[in-house]
mmCIF file with all atom_site columns, C-alpha atoms in Angstrom:
data_model
loop_
_atom_site.group_PDB
_atom_site.id
_atom_site.type_symbol
_atom_site.label_atom_id
_atom_site.label_alt_id
_atom_site.label_comp_id
_atom_site.label_asym_id
_atom_site.label_entity_id
_atom_site.label_seq_id
_atom_site.pdbx_PDB_ins_code
_atom_site.Cartn_x
_atom_site.Cartn_y
_atom_site.Cartn_z
_atom_site.occupancy
_atom_site.B_iso_or_equiv
_atom_site.pdbx_formal_charge
_atom_site.auth_seq_id
_atom_site.auth_comp_id
_atom_site.auth_asym_id
_atom_site.auth_atom_id
_atom_site.pdbx_PDB_model_num
ATOM 1   C CA . UNK A 1 1   ? 277.969 173.908 -13.712 1.00 78.00 ? 1   UNK A CA 1
ATOM 2   C CA . UNK A 1 2   ? 277.884 170.270 -13.362 1.00 80.00 ? 2   UNK A CA 1
ATOM 3   C CA . UNK A 1 3   ? 280.261 167.715 -15.233 1.00 76.00 ? 3   UNK A CA 1
ATOM 4   C CA . UNK A 1 4   ? 278.836 165.375 -18.024 1.00 68.00 ? 4   UNK A CA 1
ATOM 5   C CA . UNK A 1 5   ? 278.461 161.914 -17.000 1.00 80.00 ? 5   UNK A CA 1
ATOM 6   C CA . UNK A 1 6   ? 279.144 158.844 -19.109 1.00 80.00 ? 6   UNK A CA 1
ATOM 7   C CA . UNK A 1 7   ? 275.901 157.261 -19.871 1.00 88.00 ? 7   UNK A CA 1
ATOM 8   C CA . UNK A 1 8   ? 276.091 155.318 -23.088 1.00 89.00 ? 8   UNK A CA 1
ATOM 9   C CA . UNK A 1 9   ? 278.039 153.517 -25.963 1.00 91.00 ? 9   UNK A CA 1
ATOM 10  C CA . UNK A 1 10  ? 276.434 153.718 -29.336 1.00 90.00 ? 10  UNK A CA 1
ATOM 11  C CA . UNK A 1 11  ? 276.822 151.211 -32.243 1.00 91.00 ? 11  UNK A CA 1
ATOM 12  C CA . UNK A 1 12  ? 275.828 152.081 -35.946 1.00 92.00 ? 12  UNK A CA 1
ATOM 13  C CA . UNK A 1 13  ? 274.489 148.695 -37.504 1.00 93.00 ? 13  UNK A CA 1
ATOM 14  C CA . UNK A 1 14  ? 273.812 147.718 -41.106 1.00 93.00 ? 14  UNK A CA 1
ATOM 15  C CA . UNK A 1 15  ? 271.061 145.189 -40.007 1.00 96.00 ? 15  UNK A CA 1
ATOM 16  C CA . UNK A 1 16  ? 269.233 145.833 -36.803 1.00 97.00 ? 16  UNK A CA 1
ATOM 17  C CA . UNK A 1 17  ? 267.659 142.452 -36.267 1.00 97.00 ? 17  UNK A CA 1
ATOM 18  C CA . UNK A 1 18  ? 270.883 140.807 -36.873 1.00 96.00 ? 18  UNK A CA 1
ATOM 19  C CA . UNK A 1 19  ? 272.861 142.867 -34.529 1.00 96.00 ? 19  UNK A CA 1
ATOM 20  C CA . UNK A 1 20  ? 270.345 142.557 -31.977 1.00 97.00 ? 20  UNK A CA 1
ATOM 21  C CA . UNK A 1 21  ? 270.325 138.735 -32.080 1.00 97.00 ? 21  UNK A CA 1
ATOM 22  C CA . UNK A 1 22  ? 274.147 138.825 -31.784 1.00 97.00 ? 22  UNK A CA 1
ATOM 23  C CA . UNK A 1 23  ? 273.717 140.909 -28.292 1.00 96.00 ? 23  UNK A CA 1
ATOM 24  C CA . UNK A 1 24  ? 270.586 138.982 -27.218 1.00 97.00 ? 24  UNK A CA 1
ATOM 25  C CA . UNK A 1 25  ? 273.047 135.788 -27.673 1.00 95.00 ? 25  UNK A CA 1
ATOM 26  C CA . UNK A 1 26  ? 275.207 137.563 -25.140 1.00 94.00 ? 26  UNK A CA 1
ATOM 27  C CA . UNK A 1 27  ? 272.434 137.830 -22.602 1.00 94.00 ? 27  UNK A CA 1
ATOM 28  C CA . UNK A 1 28  ? 271.323 141.483 -23.121 1.00 94.00 ? 28  UNK A CA 1
ATOM 29  C CA . UNK A 1 29  ? 267.646 142.132 -22.598 1.00 94.00 ? 29  UNK A CA 1
ATOM 30  C CA . UNK A 1 30  ? 266.390 143.818 -25.671 1.00 96.00 ? 30  UNK A CA 1
ATOM 31  C CA . UNK A 1 31  ? 262.670 143.702 -26.803 1.00 93.00 ? 31  UNK A CA 1
ATOM 32  C CA . UNK A 1 32  ? 261.643 141.648 -29.790 1.00 93.00 ? 32  UNK A CA 1
ATOM 33  C CA . UNK A 1 33  ? 259.914 144.640 -31.189 1.00 94.00 ? 33  UNK A CA 1
ATOM 34  C CA . UNK A 1 34  ? 263.162 146.577 -31.475 1.00 96.00 ? 34  UNK A CA 1
ATOM 35  C CA . UNK A 1 35  ? 264.193 144.527 -34.539 1.00 97.00 ? 35  UNK A CA 1
ATOM 36  C CA . UNK A 1 36  ? 262.372 146.589 -36.753 1.00 95.00 ? 36  UNK A CA 1
ATOM 37  C CA . UNK A 1 37  ? 263.039 149.787 -35.138 1.00 95.00 ? 37  UNK A CA 1
ATOM 38  C CA . UNK A 1 38  ? 265.638 152.464 -36.376 1.00 95.00 ? 38  UNK A CA 1
ATOM 39  C CA . UNK A 1 39  ? 266.880 152.936 -32.550 1.00 94.00 ? 39  UNK A CA 1
ATOM 40  C CA . UNK A 1 40  ? 267.180 150.413 -29.842 1.00 95.00 ? 40  UNK A CA 1
ATOM 41  C CA . UNK A 1 41  ? 268.692 150.271 -26.214 1.00 94.00 ? 41  UNK A CA 1
ATOM 42  C CA . UNK A 1 42  ? 269.814 147.823 -23.920 1.00 95.00 ? 42  UNK A CA 1
ATOM 43  C CA . UNK A 1 43  ? 270.472 148.594 -20.178 1.00 93.00 ? 43  UNK A CA 1
ATOM 44  C CA . UNK A 1 44  ? 273.725 147.426 -18.871 1.00 91.00 ? 44  UNK A CA 1
ATOM 45  C CA . UNK A 1 45  ? 275.068 146.915 -15.287 1.00 88.00 ? 45  UNK A CA 1
ATOM 46  C CA . UNK A 1 46  ? 275.907 150.186 -13.540 1.00 89.00 ? 46  UNK A CA 1
ATOM 47  C CA . UNK A 1 47  ? 273.395 152.349 -15.412 1.00 89.00 ? 47  UNK A CA 1
ATOM 48  C CA . UNK A 1 48  ? 275.049 152.452 -18.646 1.00 91.00 ? 48  UNK A CA 1
ATOM 49  C CA . UNK A 1 49  ? 273.150 151.808 -21.846 1.00 93.00 ? 49  UNK A CA 1
ATOM 50  C CA . UNK A 1 50  ? 274.144 150.316 -25.089 1.00 93.00 ? 50  UNK A CA 1
ATOM 51  C CA . UNK A 1 51  ? 272.528 152.147 -28.162 1.00 93.00 ? 51  UNK A CA 1
ATOM 52  C CA . UNK A 1 52  ? 272.096 150.843 -31.393 1.00 94.00 ? 52  UNK A CA 1
ATOM 53  C CA . UNK A 1 53  ? 271.164 152.950 -34.528 1.00 92.00 ? 53  UNK A CA 1
ATOM 54  C CA . UNK A 1 54  ? 270.790 151.834 -38.101 1.00 94.00 ? 54  UNK A CA 1
ATOM 55  C CA . UNK A 1 55  ? 273.079 153.458 -40.842 1.00 92.00 ? 55  UNK A CA 1
ATOM 56  C CA . UNK A 1 56  ? 269.692 154.996 -42.185 1.00 93.00 ? 56  UNK A CA 1
ATOM 57  C CA . UNK A 1 57  ? 269.149 156.756 -38.905 1.00 92.00 ? 57  UNK A CA 1
ATOM 58  C CA . UNK A 1 58  ? 272.633 157.971 -38.790 1.00 90.00 ? 58  UNK A CA 1
ATOM 59  C CA . UNK A 1 59  ? 272.325 159.478 -42.145 1.00 91.00 ? 59  UNK A CA 1
ATOM 60  C CA . UNK A 1 60  ? 269.063 161.124 -41.591 1.00 92.00 ? 60  UNK A CA 1
ATOM 61  C CA . UNK A 1 61  ? 270.765 163.713 -39.388 1.00 86.00 ? 61  UNK A CA 1
ATOM 62  C CA . UNK A 1 62  ? 274.411 163.383 -40.757 1.00 88.00 ? 62  UNK A CA 1
ATOM 63  C CA . UNK A 1 63  ? 273.880 162.764 -44.310 1.00 90.00 ? 63  UNK A CA 1
ATOM 64  C CA . UNK A 1 64  ? 277.726 162.508 -45.170 1.00 90.00 ? 64  UNK A CA 1
ATOM 65  C CA . UNK A 1 65  ? 278.231 159.838 -42.615 1.00 87.00 ? 65  UNK A CA 1
ATOM 66  C CA . UNK A 1 66  ? 280.311 156.959 -43.972 1.00 87.00 ? 66  UNK A CA 1
ATOM 67  C CA . UNK A 1 67  ? 281.101 153.484 -42.024 1.00 84.00 ? 67  UNK A CA 1
ATOM 68  C CA . UNK A 1 68  ? 284.806 153.867 -40.916 1.00 80.00 ? 68  UNK A CA 1
ATOM 69  C CA . UNK A 1 69  ? 287.187 151.262 -42.314 1.00 78.00 ? 69  UNK A CA 1
ATOM 70  C CA . UNK A 1 70  ? 288.489 148.900 -39.778 1.00 66.00 ? 70  UNK A CA 1
ATOM 71  C CA . UNK A 1 71  ? 287.648 148.350 -36.242 1.00 62.00 ? 71  UNK A CA 1
ATOM 72  C CA . UNK A 1 72  ? 285.141 150.828 -34.953 1.00 70.00 ? 72  UNK A CA 1
ATOM 73  C CA . UNK A 1 73  ? 285.024 149.907 -31.314 1.00 80.00 ? 73  UNK A CA 1
ATOM 74  C CA . UNK A 1 74  ? 285.497 146.885 -29.072 1.00 83.00 ? 74  UNK A CA 1
ATOM 75  C CA . UNK A 1 75  ? 283.269 145.636 -26.211 1.00 89.00 ? 75  UNK A CA 1
ATOM 76  C CA . UNK A 1 76  ? 284.307 143.279 -23.354 1.00 90.00 ? 76  UNK A CA 1
ATOM 77  C CA . UNK A 1 77  ? 282.286 140.764 -21.310 1.00 92.00 ? 77  UNK A CA 1
ATOM 78  C CA . UNK A 1 78  ? 283.531 139.657 -18.165 1.00 92.00 ? 78  UNK A CA 1
ATOM 79  C CA . UNK A 1 79  ? 283.210 135.892 -17.472 1.00 94.00 ? 79  UNK A CA 1
ATOM 80  C CA . UNK A 1 80  ? 283.039 133.792 -14.208 1.00 94.00 ? 80  UNK A CA 1
ATOM 81  C CA . UNK A 1 81  ? 286.182 131.745 -15.026 1.00 95.00 ? 81  UNK A CA 1
ATOM 82  C CA . UNK A 1 82  ? 288.443 130.561 -17.723 1.00 96.00 ? 82  UNK A CA 1
ATOM 83  C CA . UNK A 1 83  ? 285.968 127.879 -18.576 1.00 97.00 ? 83  UNK A CA 1
ATOM 84  C CA . UNK A 1 84  ? 283.239 130.304 -19.099 1.00 96.00 ? 84  UNK A CA 1
ATOM 85  C CA . UNK A 1 85  ? 285.420 132.107 -21.636 1.00 96.00 ? 85  UNK A CA 1
ATOM 86  C CA . UNK A 1 86  ? 285.769 129.225 -23.668 1.00 97.00 ? 86  UNK A CA 1
ATOM 87  C CA . UNK A 1 87  ? 282.092 128.184 -23.682 1.00 97.00 ? 87  UNK A CA 1
ATOM 88  C CA . UNK A 1 88  ? 280.960 131.837 -24.461 1.00 96.00 ? 88  UNK A CA 1
ATOM 89  C CA . UNK A 1 89  ? 283.273 131.797 -27.426 1.00 97.00 ? 89  UNK A CA 1
ATOM 90  C CA . UNK A 1 90  ? 282.048 128.213 -28.597 1.00 97.00 ? 90  UNK A CA 1
ATOM 91  C CA . UNK A 1 91  ? 278.448 129.345 -28.097 1.00 96.00 ? 91  UNK A CA 1
ATOM 92  C CA . UNK A 1 92  ? 278.708 132.255 -30.261 1.00 96.00 ? 92  UNK A CA 1
ATOM 93  C CA . UNK A 1 93  ? 280.892 130.541 -33.150 1.00 97.00 ? 93  UNK A CA 1
ATOM 94  C CA . UNK A 1 94  ? 278.373 127.586 -32.946 1.00 97.00 ? 94  UNK A CA 1
ATOM 95  C CA . UNK A 1 95  ? 275.650 130.120 -33.305 1.00 96.00 ? 95  UNK A CA 1
ATOM 96  C CA . UNK A 1 96  ? 277.331 131.264 -36.564 1.00 96.00 ? 96  UNK A CA 1
ATOM 97  C CA . UNK A 1 97  ? 279.029 134.292 -35.508 1.00 96.00 ? 97  UNK A CA 1
ATOM 98  C CA . UNK A 1 98  ? 282.680 135.030 -36.521 1.00 95.00 ? 98  UNK A CA 1
ATOM 99  C CA . UNK A 1 99  ? 285.350 133.901 -34.179 1.00 96.00 ? 99  UNK A CA 1
ATOM 100 C CA . UNK A 1 100 ? 288.429 136.328 -34.409 1.00 94.00 ? 100 UNK A CA 1
ATOM 101 C CA . UNK A 1 101 ? 290.703 135.053 -31.683 1.00 94.00 ? 101 UNK A CA 1
ATOM 102 C CA . UNK A 1 102 ? 290.086 131.566 -30.165 1.00 97.00 ? 102 UNK A CA 1
ATOM 103 C CA . UNK A 1 103 ? 290.273 131.264 -26.325 1.00 97.00 ? 103 UNK A CA 1
ATOM 104 C CA . UNK A 1 104 ? 294.002 131.836 -25.025 1.00 94.00 ? 104 UNK A CA 1
ATOM 105 C CA . UNK A 1 105 ? 295.831 132.463 -21.820 1.00 95.00 ? 105 UNK A CA 1
ATOM 106 C CA . UNK A 1 106 ? 297.097 136.141 -22.011 1.00 92.00 ? 106 UNK A CA 1
ATOM 107 C CA . UNK A 1 107 ? 300.388 137.034 -20.740 1.00 89.00 ? 107 UNK A CA 1
ATOM 108 C CA . UNK A 1 108 ? 298.547 139.789 -18.372 1.00 88.00 ? 108 UNK A CA 1
ATOM 109 C CA . UNK A 1 109 ? 296.797 136.925 -16.553 1.00 91.00 ? 109 UNK A CA 1
ATOM 110 C CA . UNK A 1 110 ? 293.470 136.411 -18.144 1.00 93.00 ? 110 UNK A CA 1
ATOM 111 C CA . UNK A 1 111 ? 291.649 133.841 -20.283 1.00 95.00 ? 111 UNK A CA 1
ATOM 112 C CA . UNK A 1 112 ? 290.755 135.854 -23.465 1.00 94.00 ? 112 UNK A CA 1
ATOM 113 C CA . UNK A 1 113 ? 288.832 135.284 -26.488 1.00 95.00 ? 113 UNK A CA 1
ATOM 114 C CA . UNK A 1 114 ? 287.394 137.769 -29.233 1.00 94.00 ? 114 UNK A CA 1
ATOM 115 C CA . UNK A 1 115 ? 284.393 137.330 -31.621 1.00 94.00 ? 115 UNK A CA 1
ATOM 116 C CA . UNK A 1 116 ? 283.060 139.779 -34.160 1.00 92.00 ? 116 UNK A CA 1
ATOM 117 C CA . UNK A 1 117 ? 279.480 140.930 -34.187 1.00 93.00 ? 117 UNK A CA 1
ATOM 118 C CA . UNK A 1 118 ? 277.781 141.359 -37.359 1.00 92.00 ? 118 UNK A CA 1
ATOM 119 C CA . UNK A 1 119 ? 279.216 144.879 -38.010 1.00 89.00 ? 119 UNK A CA 1
ATOM 120 C CA . UNK A 1 120 ? 282.656 143.807 -37.432 1.00 88.00 ? 120 UNK A CA 1
ATOM 121 C CA . UNK A 1 121 ? 283.201 145.112 -33.872 1.00 88.00 ? 121 UNK A CA 1
ATOM 122 C CA . UNK A 1 122 ? 285.293 143.071 -31.807 1.00 88.00 ? 122 UNK A CA 1
ATOM 123 C CA . UNK A 1 123 ? 283.567 141.607 -28.752 1.00 92.00 ? 123 UNK A CA 1
ATOM 124 C CA . UNK A 1 124 ? 285.946 140.157 -26.133 1.00 93.00 ? 124 UNK A CA 1
ATOM 125 C CA . UNK A 1 125 ? 285.244 137.516 -23.313 1.00 94.00 ? 125 UNK A CA 1
ATOM 126 C CA . UNK A 1 126 ? 287.792 137.504 -20.301 1.00 94.00 ? 126 UNK A CA 1
ATOM 127 C CA . UNK A 1 127 ? 288.233 136.104 -16.935 1.00 94.00 ? 127 UNK A CA 1
ATOM 128 C CA . UNK A 1 128 ? 291.184 136.026 -14.602 1.00 94.00 ? 128 UNK A CA 1
ATOM 129 C CA . UNK A 1 129 ? 293.583 132.930 -14.713 1.00 95.00 ? 129 UNK A CA 1
ATOM 130 C CA . UNK A 1 130 ? 293.953 131.095 -11.595 1.00 91.00 ? 130 UNK A CA 1
ATOM 131 C CA . UNK A 1 131 ? 297.056 132.299 -9.510  1.00 84.00 ? 131 UNK A CA 1
ATOM 132 C CA . UNK A 1 132 ? 299.739 129.732 -9.307  1.00 75.00 ? 132 UNK A CA 1
ATOM 133 C CA . UNK A 1 133 ? 302.573 130.011 -6.736  1.00 62.00 ? 133 UNK A CA 1
ATOM 134 C CA . UNK A 1 134 ? 306.181 129.796 -7.901  1.00 59.00 ? 134 UNK A CA 1
ATOM 135 C CA . UNK A 1 135 ? 307.746 126.364 -7.172  1.00 54.00 ? 135 UNK A CA 1
ATOM 136 C CA . UNK A 1 136 ? 304.522 124.406 -6.972  1.00 50.00 ? 136 UNK A CA 1
#
């Protein structure tokens, strides 16, 4: 018997075209015709897929489904460096998306920032901070 393999992350969206526009702004390749579909997918590096389903689609097979309160999940996008974290955050906020935590230097050694997607999910940007030597 084989072991199940992790293959996808699913997001339930209130407005498909609005959510897909957010993820396209982050560089995901999602066909334009998906904006009006009940289900859409984006292939991610490493063979994992990001799946999008409308609330109506989920209710079609789970009639009692209700959107959970609070954060549903979080996604993280790795940037090439600290300046790219700042740029990614600024680009998304300038595009009208909700900034949650402006870029900052995290105690664990990364430049970090968080925006919210249209459904309130946290989307983080991160990059390692330059290593400094003690006493320099």
